[in-house]
mmCIF file with all atom_site columns, C-alpha atoms in Angstrom:
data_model
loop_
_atom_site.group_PDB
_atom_site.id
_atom_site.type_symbol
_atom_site.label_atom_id
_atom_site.label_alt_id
_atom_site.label_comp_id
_atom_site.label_asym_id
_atom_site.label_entity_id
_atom_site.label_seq_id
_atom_site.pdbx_PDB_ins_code
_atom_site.Cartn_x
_atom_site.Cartn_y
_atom_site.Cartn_z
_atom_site.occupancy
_atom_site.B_iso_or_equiv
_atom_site.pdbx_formal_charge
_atom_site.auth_seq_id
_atom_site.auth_comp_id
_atom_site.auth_asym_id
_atom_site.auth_atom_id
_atom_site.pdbx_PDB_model_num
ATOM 1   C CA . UNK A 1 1   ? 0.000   0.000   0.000  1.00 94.00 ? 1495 UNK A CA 1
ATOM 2   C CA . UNK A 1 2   ? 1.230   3.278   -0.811 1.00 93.00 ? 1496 UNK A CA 1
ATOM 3   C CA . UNK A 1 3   ? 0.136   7.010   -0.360 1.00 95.00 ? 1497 UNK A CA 1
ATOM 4   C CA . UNK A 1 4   ? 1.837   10.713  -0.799 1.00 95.00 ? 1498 UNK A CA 1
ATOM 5   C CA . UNK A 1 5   ? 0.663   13.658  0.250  1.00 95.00 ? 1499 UNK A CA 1
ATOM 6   C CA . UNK A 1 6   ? -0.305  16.072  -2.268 1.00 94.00 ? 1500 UNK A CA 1
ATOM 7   C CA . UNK A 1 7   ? -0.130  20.082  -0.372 1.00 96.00 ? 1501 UNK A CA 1
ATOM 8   C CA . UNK A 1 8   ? -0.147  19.388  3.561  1.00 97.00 ? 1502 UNK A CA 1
ATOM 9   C CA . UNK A 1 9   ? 1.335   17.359  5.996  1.00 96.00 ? 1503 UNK A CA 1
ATOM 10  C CA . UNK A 1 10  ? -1.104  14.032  6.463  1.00 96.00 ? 1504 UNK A CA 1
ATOM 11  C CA . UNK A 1 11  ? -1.494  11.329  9.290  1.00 95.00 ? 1505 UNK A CA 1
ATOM 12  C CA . UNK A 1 12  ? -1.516  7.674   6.991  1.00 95.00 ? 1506 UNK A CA 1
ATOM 13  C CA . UNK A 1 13  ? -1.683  4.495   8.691  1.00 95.00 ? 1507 UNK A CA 1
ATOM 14  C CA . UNK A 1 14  ? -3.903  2.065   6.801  1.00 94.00 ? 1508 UNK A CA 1
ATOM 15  C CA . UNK A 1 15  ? -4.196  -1.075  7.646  1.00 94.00 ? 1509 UNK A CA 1
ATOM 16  C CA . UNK A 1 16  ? -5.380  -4.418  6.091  1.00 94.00 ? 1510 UNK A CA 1
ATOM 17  C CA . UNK A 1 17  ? -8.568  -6.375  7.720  1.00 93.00 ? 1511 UNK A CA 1
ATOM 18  C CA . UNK A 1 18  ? -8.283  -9.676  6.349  1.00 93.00 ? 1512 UNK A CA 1
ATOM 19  C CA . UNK A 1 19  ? -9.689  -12.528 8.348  1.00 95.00 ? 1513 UNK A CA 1
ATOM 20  C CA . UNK A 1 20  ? -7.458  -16.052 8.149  1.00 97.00 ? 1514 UNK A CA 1
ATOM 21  C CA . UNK A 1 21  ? -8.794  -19.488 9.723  1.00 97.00 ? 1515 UNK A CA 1
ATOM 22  C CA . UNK A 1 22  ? -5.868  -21.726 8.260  1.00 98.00 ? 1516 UNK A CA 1
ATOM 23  C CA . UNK A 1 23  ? -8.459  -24.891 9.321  1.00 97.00 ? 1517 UNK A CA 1
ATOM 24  C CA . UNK A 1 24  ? -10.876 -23.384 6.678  1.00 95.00 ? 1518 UNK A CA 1
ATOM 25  C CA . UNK A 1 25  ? -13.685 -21.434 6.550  1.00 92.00 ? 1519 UNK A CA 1
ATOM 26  C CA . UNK A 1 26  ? -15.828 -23.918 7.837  1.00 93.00 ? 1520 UNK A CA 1
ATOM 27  C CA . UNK A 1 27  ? -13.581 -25.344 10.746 1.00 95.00 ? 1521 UNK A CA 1
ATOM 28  C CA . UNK A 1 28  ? -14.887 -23.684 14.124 1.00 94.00 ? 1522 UNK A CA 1
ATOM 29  C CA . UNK A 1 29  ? -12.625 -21.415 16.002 1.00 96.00 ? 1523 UNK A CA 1
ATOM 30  C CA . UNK A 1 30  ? -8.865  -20.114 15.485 1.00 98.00 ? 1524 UNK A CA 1
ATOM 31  C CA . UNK A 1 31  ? -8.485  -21.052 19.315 1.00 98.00 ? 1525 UNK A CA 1
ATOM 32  C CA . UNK A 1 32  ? -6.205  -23.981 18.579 1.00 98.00 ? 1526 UNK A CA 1
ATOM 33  C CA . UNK A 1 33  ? -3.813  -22.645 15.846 1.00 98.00 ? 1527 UNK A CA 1
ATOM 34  C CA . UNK A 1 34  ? -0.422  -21.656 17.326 1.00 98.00 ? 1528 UNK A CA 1
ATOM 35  C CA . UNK A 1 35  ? 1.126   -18.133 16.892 1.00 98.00 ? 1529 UNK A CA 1
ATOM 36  C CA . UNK A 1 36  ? 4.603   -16.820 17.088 1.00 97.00 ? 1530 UNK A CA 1
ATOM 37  C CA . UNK A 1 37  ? 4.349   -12.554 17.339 1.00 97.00 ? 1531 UNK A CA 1
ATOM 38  C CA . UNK A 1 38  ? 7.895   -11.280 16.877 1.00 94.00 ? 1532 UNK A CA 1
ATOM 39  C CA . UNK A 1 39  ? 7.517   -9.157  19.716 1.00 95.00 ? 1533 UNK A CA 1
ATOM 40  C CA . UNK A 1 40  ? 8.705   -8.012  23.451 1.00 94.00 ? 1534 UNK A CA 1
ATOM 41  C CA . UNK A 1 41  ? 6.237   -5.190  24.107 1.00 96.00 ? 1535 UNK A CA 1
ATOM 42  C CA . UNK A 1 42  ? 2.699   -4.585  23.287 1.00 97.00 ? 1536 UNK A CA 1
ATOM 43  C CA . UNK A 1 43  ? 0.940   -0.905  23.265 1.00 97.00 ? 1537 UNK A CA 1
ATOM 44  C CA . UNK A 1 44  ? -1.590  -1.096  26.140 1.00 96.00 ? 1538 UNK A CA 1
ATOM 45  C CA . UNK A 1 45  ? -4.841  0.572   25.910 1.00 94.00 ? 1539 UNK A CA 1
ATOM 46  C CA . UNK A 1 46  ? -7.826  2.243   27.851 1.00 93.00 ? 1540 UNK A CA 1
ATOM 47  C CA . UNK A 1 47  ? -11.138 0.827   28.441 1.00 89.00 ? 1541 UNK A CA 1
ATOM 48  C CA . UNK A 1 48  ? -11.910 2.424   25.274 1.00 89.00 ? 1542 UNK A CA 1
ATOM 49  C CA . UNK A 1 49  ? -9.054  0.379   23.158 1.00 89.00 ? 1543 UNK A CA 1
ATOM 50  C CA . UNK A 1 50  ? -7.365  3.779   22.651 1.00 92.00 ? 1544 UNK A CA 1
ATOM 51  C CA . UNK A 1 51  ? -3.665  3.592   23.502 1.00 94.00 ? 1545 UNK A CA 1
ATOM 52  C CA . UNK A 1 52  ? -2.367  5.252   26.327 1.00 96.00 ? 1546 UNK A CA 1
ATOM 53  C CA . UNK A 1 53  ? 0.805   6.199   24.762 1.00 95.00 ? 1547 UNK A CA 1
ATOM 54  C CA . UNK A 1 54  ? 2.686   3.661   26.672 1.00 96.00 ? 1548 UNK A CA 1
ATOM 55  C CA . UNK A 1 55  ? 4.810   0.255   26.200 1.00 96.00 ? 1549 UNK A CA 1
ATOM 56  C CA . UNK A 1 56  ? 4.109   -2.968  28.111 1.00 97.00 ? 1550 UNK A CA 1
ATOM 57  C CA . UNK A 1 57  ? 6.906   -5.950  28.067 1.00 97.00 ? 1551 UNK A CA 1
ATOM 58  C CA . UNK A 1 58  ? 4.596   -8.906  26.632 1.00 95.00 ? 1552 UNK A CA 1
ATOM 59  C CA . UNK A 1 59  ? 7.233   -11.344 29.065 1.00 95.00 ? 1553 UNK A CA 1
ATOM 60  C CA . UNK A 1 60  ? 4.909   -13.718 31.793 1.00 94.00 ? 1554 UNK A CA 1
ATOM 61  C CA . UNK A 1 61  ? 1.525   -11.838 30.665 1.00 96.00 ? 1555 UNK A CA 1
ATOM 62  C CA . UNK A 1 62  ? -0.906  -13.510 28.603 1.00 96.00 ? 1556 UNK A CA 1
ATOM 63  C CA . UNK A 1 63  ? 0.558   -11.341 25.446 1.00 96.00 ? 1557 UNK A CA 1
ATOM 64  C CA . UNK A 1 64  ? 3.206   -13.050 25.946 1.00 96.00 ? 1558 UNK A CA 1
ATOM 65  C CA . UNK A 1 65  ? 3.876   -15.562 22.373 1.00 96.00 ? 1559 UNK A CA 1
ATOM 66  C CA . UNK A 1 66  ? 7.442   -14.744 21.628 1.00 90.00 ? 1560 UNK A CA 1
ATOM 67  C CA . UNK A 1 67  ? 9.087   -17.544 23.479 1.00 82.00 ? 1561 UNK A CA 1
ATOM 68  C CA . UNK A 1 68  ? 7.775   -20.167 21.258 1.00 85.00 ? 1562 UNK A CA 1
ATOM 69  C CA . UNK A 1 69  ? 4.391   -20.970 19.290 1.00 93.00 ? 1563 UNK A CA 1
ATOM 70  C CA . UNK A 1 70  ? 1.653   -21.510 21.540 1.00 95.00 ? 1564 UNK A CA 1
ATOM 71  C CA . UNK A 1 71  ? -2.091  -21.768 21.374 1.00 97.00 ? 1565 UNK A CA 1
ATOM 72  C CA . UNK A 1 72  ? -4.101  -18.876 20.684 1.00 98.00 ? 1566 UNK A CA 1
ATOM 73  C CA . UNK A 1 73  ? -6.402  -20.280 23.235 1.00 97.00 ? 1567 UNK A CA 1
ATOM 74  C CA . UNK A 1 74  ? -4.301  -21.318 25.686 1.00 96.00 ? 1568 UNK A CA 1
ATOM 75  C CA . UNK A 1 75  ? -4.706  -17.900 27.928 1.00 96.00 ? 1569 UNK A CA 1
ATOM 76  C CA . UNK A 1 76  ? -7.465  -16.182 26.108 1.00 97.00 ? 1570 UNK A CA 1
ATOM 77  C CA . UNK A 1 77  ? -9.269  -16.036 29.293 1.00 96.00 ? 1571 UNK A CA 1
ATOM 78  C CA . UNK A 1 78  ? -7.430  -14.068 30.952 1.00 96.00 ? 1572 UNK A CA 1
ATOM 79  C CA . UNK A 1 79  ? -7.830  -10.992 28.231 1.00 94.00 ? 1573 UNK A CA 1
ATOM 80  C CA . UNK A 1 80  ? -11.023 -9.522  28.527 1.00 90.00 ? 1574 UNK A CA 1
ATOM 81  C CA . UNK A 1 81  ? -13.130 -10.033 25.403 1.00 91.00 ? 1575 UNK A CA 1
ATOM 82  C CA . UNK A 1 82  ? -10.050 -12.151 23.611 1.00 95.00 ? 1576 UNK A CA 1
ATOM 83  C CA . UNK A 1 83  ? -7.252  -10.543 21.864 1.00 97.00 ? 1577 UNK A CA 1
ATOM 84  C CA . UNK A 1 84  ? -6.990  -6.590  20.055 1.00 96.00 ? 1578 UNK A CA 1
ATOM 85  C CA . UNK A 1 85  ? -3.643  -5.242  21.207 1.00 96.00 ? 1579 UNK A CA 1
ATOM 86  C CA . UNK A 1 86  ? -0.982  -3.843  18.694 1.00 97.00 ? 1580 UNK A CA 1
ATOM 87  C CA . UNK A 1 87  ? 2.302   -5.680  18.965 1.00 97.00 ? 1581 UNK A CA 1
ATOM 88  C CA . UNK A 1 88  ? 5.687   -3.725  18.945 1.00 96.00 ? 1582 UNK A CA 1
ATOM 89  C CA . UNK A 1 89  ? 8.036   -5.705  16.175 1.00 91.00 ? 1583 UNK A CA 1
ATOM 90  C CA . UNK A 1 90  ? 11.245  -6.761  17.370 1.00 76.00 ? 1584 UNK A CA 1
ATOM 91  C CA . UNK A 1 91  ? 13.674  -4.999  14.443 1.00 70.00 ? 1585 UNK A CA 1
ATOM 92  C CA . UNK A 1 92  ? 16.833  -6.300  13.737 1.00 63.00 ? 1586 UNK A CA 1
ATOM 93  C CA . UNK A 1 93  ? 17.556  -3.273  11.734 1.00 54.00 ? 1587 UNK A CA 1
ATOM 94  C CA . UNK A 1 94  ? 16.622  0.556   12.003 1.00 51.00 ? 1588 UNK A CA 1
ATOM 95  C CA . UNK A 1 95  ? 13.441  1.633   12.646 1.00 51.00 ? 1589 UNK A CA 1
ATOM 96  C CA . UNK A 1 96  ? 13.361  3.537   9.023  1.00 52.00 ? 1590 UNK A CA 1
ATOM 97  C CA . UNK A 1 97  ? 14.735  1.025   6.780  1.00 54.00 ? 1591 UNK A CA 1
ATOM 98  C CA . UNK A 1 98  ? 11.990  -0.385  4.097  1.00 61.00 ? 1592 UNK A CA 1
ATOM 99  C CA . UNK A 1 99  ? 13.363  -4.035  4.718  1.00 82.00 ? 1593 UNK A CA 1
ATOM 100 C CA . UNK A 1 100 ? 10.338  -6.676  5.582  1.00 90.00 ? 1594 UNK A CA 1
ATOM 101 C CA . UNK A 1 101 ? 10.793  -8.287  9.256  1.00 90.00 ? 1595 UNK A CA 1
ATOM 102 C CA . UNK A 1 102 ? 9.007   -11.279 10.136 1.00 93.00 ? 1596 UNK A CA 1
ATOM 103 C CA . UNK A 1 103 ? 6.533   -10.510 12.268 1.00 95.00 ? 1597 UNK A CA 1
ATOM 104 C CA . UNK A 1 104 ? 4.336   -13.338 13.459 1.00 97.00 ? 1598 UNK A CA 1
ATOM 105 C CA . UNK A 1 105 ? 4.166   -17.517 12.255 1.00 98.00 ? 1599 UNK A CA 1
ATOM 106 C CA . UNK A 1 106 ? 0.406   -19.311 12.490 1.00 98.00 ? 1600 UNK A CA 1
ATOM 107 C CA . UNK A 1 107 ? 0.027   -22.897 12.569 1.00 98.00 ? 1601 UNK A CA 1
ATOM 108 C CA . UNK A 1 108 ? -3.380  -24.781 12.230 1.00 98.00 ? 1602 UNK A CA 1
ATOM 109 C CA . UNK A 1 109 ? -1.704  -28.202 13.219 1.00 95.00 ? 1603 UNK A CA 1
ATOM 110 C CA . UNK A 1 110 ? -5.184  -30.343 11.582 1.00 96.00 ? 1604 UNK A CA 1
ATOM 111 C CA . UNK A 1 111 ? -4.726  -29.215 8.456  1.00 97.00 ? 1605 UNK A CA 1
ATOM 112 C CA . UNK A 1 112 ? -1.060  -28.620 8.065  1.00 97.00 ? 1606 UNK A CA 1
ATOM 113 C CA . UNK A 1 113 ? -0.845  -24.990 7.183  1.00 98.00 ? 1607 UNK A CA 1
ATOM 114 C CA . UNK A 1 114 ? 1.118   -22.449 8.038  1.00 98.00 ? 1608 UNK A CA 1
ATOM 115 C CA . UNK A 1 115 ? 1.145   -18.670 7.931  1.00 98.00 ? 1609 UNK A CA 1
ATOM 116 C CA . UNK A 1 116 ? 4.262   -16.169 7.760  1.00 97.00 ? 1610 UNK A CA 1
ATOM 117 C CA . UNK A 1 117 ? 3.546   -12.749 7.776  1.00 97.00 ? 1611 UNK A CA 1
ATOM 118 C CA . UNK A 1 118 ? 6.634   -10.275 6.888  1.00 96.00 ? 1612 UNK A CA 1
ATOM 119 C CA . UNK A 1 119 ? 6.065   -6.364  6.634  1.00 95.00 ? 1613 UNK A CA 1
ATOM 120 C CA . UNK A 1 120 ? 8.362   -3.308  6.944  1.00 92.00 ? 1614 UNK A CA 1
ATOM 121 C CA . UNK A 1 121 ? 5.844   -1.599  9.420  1.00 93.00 ? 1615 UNK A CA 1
ATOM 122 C CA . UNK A 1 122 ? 6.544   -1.071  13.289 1.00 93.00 ? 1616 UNK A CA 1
ATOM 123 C CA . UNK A 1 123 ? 3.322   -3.000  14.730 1.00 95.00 ? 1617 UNK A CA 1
ATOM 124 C CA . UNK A 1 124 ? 1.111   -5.442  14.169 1.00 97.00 ? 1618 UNK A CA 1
ATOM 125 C CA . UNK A 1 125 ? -2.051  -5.736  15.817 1.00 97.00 ? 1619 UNK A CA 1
ATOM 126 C CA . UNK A 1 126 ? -3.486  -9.400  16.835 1.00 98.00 ? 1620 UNK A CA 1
ATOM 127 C CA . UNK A 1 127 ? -6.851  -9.658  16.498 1.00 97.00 ? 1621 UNK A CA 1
ATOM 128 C CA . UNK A 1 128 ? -9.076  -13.313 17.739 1.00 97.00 ? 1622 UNK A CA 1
ATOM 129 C CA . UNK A 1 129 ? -12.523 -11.752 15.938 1.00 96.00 ? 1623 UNK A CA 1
ATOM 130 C CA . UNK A 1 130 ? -13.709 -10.829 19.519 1.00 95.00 ? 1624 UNK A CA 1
ATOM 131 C CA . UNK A 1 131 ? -16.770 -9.106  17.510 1.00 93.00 ? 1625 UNK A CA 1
ATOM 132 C CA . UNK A 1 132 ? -17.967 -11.895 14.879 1.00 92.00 ? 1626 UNK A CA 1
ATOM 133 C CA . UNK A 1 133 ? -21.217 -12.611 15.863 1.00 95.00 ? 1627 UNK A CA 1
ATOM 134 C CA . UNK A 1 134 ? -23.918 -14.455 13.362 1.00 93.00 ? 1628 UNK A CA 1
ATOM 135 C CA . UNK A 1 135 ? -21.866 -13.031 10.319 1.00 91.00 ? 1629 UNK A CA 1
ATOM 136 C CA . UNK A 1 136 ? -23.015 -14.660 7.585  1.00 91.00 ? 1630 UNK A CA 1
ATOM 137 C CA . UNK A 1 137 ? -20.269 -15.952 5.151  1.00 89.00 ? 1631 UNK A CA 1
ATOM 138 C CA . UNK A 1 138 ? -18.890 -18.375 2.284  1.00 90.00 ? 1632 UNK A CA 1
ATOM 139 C CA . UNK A 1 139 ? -21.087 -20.774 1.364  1.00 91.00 ? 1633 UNK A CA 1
ATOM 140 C CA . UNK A 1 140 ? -23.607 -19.809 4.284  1.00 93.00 ? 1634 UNK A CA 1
ATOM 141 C CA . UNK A 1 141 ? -21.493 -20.462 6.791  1.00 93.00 ? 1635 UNK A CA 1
ATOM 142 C CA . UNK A 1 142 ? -22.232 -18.420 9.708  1.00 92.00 ? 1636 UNK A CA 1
ATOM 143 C CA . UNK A 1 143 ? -19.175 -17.347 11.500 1.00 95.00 ? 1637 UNK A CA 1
ATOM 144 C CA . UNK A 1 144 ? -18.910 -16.290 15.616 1.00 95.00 ? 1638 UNK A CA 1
ATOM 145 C CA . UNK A 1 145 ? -16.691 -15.248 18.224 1.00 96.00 ? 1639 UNK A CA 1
ATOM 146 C CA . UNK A 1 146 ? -13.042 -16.580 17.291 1.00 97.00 ? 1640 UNK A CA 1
ATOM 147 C CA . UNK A 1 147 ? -13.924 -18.073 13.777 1.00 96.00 ? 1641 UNK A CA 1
ATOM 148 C CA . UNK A 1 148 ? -10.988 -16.026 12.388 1.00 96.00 ? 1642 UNK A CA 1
ATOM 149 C CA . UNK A 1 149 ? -7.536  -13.721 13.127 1.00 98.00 ? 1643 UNK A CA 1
ATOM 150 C CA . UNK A 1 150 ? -6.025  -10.870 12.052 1.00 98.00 ? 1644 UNK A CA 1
ATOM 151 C CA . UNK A 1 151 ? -2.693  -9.865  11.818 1.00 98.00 ? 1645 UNK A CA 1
ATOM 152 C CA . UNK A 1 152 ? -2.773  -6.138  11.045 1.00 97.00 ? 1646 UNK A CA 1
ATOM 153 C CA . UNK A 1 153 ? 0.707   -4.482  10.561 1.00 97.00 ? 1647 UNK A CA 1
ATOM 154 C CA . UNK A 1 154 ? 0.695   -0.804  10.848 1.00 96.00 ? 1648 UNK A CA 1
ATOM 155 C CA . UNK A 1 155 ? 2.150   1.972   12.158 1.00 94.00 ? 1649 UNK A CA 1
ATOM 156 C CA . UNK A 1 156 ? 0.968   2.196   15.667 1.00 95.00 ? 1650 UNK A CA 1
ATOM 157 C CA . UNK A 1 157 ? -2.608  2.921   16.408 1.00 95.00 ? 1651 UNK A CA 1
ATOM 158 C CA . UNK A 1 158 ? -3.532  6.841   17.612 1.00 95.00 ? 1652 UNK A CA 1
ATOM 159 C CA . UNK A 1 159 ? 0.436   7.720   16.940 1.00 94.00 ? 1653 UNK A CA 1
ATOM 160 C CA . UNK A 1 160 ? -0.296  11.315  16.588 1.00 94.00 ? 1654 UNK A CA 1
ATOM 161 C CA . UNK A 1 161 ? -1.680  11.904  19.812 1.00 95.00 ? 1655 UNK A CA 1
ATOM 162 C CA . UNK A 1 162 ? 1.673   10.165  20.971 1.00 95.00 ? 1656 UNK A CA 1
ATOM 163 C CA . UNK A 1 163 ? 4.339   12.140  19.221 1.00 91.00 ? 1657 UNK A CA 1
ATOM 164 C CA . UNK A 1 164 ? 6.852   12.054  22.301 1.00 91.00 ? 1658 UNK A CA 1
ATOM 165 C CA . UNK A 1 165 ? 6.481   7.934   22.479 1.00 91.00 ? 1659 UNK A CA 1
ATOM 166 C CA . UNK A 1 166 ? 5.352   6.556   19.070 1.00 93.00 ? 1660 UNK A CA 1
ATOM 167 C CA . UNK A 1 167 ? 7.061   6.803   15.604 1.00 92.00 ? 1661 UNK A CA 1
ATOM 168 C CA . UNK A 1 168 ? 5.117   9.373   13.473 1.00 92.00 ? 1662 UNK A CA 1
ATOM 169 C CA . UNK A 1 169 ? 2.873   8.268   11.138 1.00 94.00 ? 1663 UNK A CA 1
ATOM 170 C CA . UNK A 1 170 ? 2.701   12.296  9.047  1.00 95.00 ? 1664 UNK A CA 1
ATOM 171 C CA . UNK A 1 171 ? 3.652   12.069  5.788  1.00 95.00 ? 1665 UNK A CA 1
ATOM 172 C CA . UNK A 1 172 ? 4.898   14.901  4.268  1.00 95.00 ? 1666 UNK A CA 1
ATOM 173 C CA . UNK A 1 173 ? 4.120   16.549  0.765  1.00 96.00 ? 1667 UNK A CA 1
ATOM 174 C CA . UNK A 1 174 ? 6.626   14.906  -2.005 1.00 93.00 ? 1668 UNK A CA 1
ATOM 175 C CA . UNK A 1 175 ? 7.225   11.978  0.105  1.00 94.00 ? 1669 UNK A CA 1
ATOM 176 C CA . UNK A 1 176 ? 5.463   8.559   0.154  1.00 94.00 ? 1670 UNK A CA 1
ATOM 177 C CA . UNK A 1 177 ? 4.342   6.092   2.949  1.00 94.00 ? 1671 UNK A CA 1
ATOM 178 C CA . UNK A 1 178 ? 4.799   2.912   1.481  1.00 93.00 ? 1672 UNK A CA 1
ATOM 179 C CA . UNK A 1 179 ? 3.236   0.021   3.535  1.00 94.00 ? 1673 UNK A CA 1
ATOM 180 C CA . UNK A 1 180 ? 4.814   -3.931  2.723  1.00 94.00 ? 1674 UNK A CA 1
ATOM 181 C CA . UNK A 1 181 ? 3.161   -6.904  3.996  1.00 94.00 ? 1675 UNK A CA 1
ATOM 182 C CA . UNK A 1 182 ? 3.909   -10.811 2.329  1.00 95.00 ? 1676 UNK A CA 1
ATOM 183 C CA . UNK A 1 183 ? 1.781   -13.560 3.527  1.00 97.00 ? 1677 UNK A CA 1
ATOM 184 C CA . UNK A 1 184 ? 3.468   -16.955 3.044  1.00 97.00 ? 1678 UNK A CA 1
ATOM 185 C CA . UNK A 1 185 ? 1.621   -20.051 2.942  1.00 97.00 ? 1679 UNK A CA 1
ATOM 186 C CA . UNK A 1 186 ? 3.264   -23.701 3.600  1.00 97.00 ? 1680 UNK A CA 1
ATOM 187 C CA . UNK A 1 187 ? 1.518   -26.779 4.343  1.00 94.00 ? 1681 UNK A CA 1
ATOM 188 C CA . UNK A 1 188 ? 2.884   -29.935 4.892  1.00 83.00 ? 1682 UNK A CA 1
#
């Protein structure tokens, strides 16, 4: 994704929704598939899901899926209303170089499949599909609570009310913001 400013200074941070169920569309919940986030701090939030501006180590906490895959499920409990927090990426280069970090591995272990997800953005934000209630979808299958994830990479959420703590995310005229993101798919 890319987009330049044309006269003024503009806030860009777009984002891609897609919904993934590696079991297949039809397969129940996401709640077993493993994840891997790239990650040592999360951006906590308010009781409105705003961020306050602030980092959180993901280390012992229920955020916490750097040290190895684990189930999706496997604390989900013990974050109110399931998973929508915005992962910090763990760079191994600088924070303005275009090159694509991996950012997060899924694993549906039924089926086989497995998900990379590389960007060149500073966060990623984990979603379980907290909201999905009744929705109506492929084939008439009607998908709830935790049919699907997201892995949104982005800049991070409400950044400009944050300018001291979080990267900017104002573009300026004659320049571009130029968002990466690669999906790979394996199965075995």
């Amino acid at each position: 994704m890319s987009a330049t400013p044309l006269t003024k200074a503009t806030p860009v941070n777009l984002a891609y929704h897609g919904y993934w169920n590696l079991g297949g569309h039809d397969s129940g919940t996401i709640l077993n598939h493993t994840i891997h986030i790239i990650s040592h701090s999360y951006t906590p939030v308010d009781d409105q899901l705003i961020p306050t501006g602030q980092f959180a180590m993901v280390k012992g906490t229920p955020y916490d899926f750097t040290t190895r895959p684990r189930q999706i499920g496997s604390r989900i409990d013990e974050v109110e209303g399931g998973y929508d927090i915005n992962y910090v990426i763990a760079r191994k280069i600088g924070p303005l170089e275009p090159h694509l970090e991996k950012t997060a591995v899924v694993r549906d272990e039924a089926s086989g499949r497995k998900m990379e997800l590389w960007t060149n953005q500073p966060g990623v934000q984990f979603y379980t599909g907290n909201m999905l209630d009744s929705v109506k979808g492929k084939g008439g299958v009607t998908y709830n609570k935790y049919a699907g994830l997201c892995l949104e990479t982005q800049g991070f959420p409400d950044a400009v009310n944050h300018p001291n703590n979080f990267p900017s995310q104002v573009v300026e005229p004659g320049h571009t913001y130029v968002h990466v993101m690669v999906f790979r798919f394996t199965a075995a």
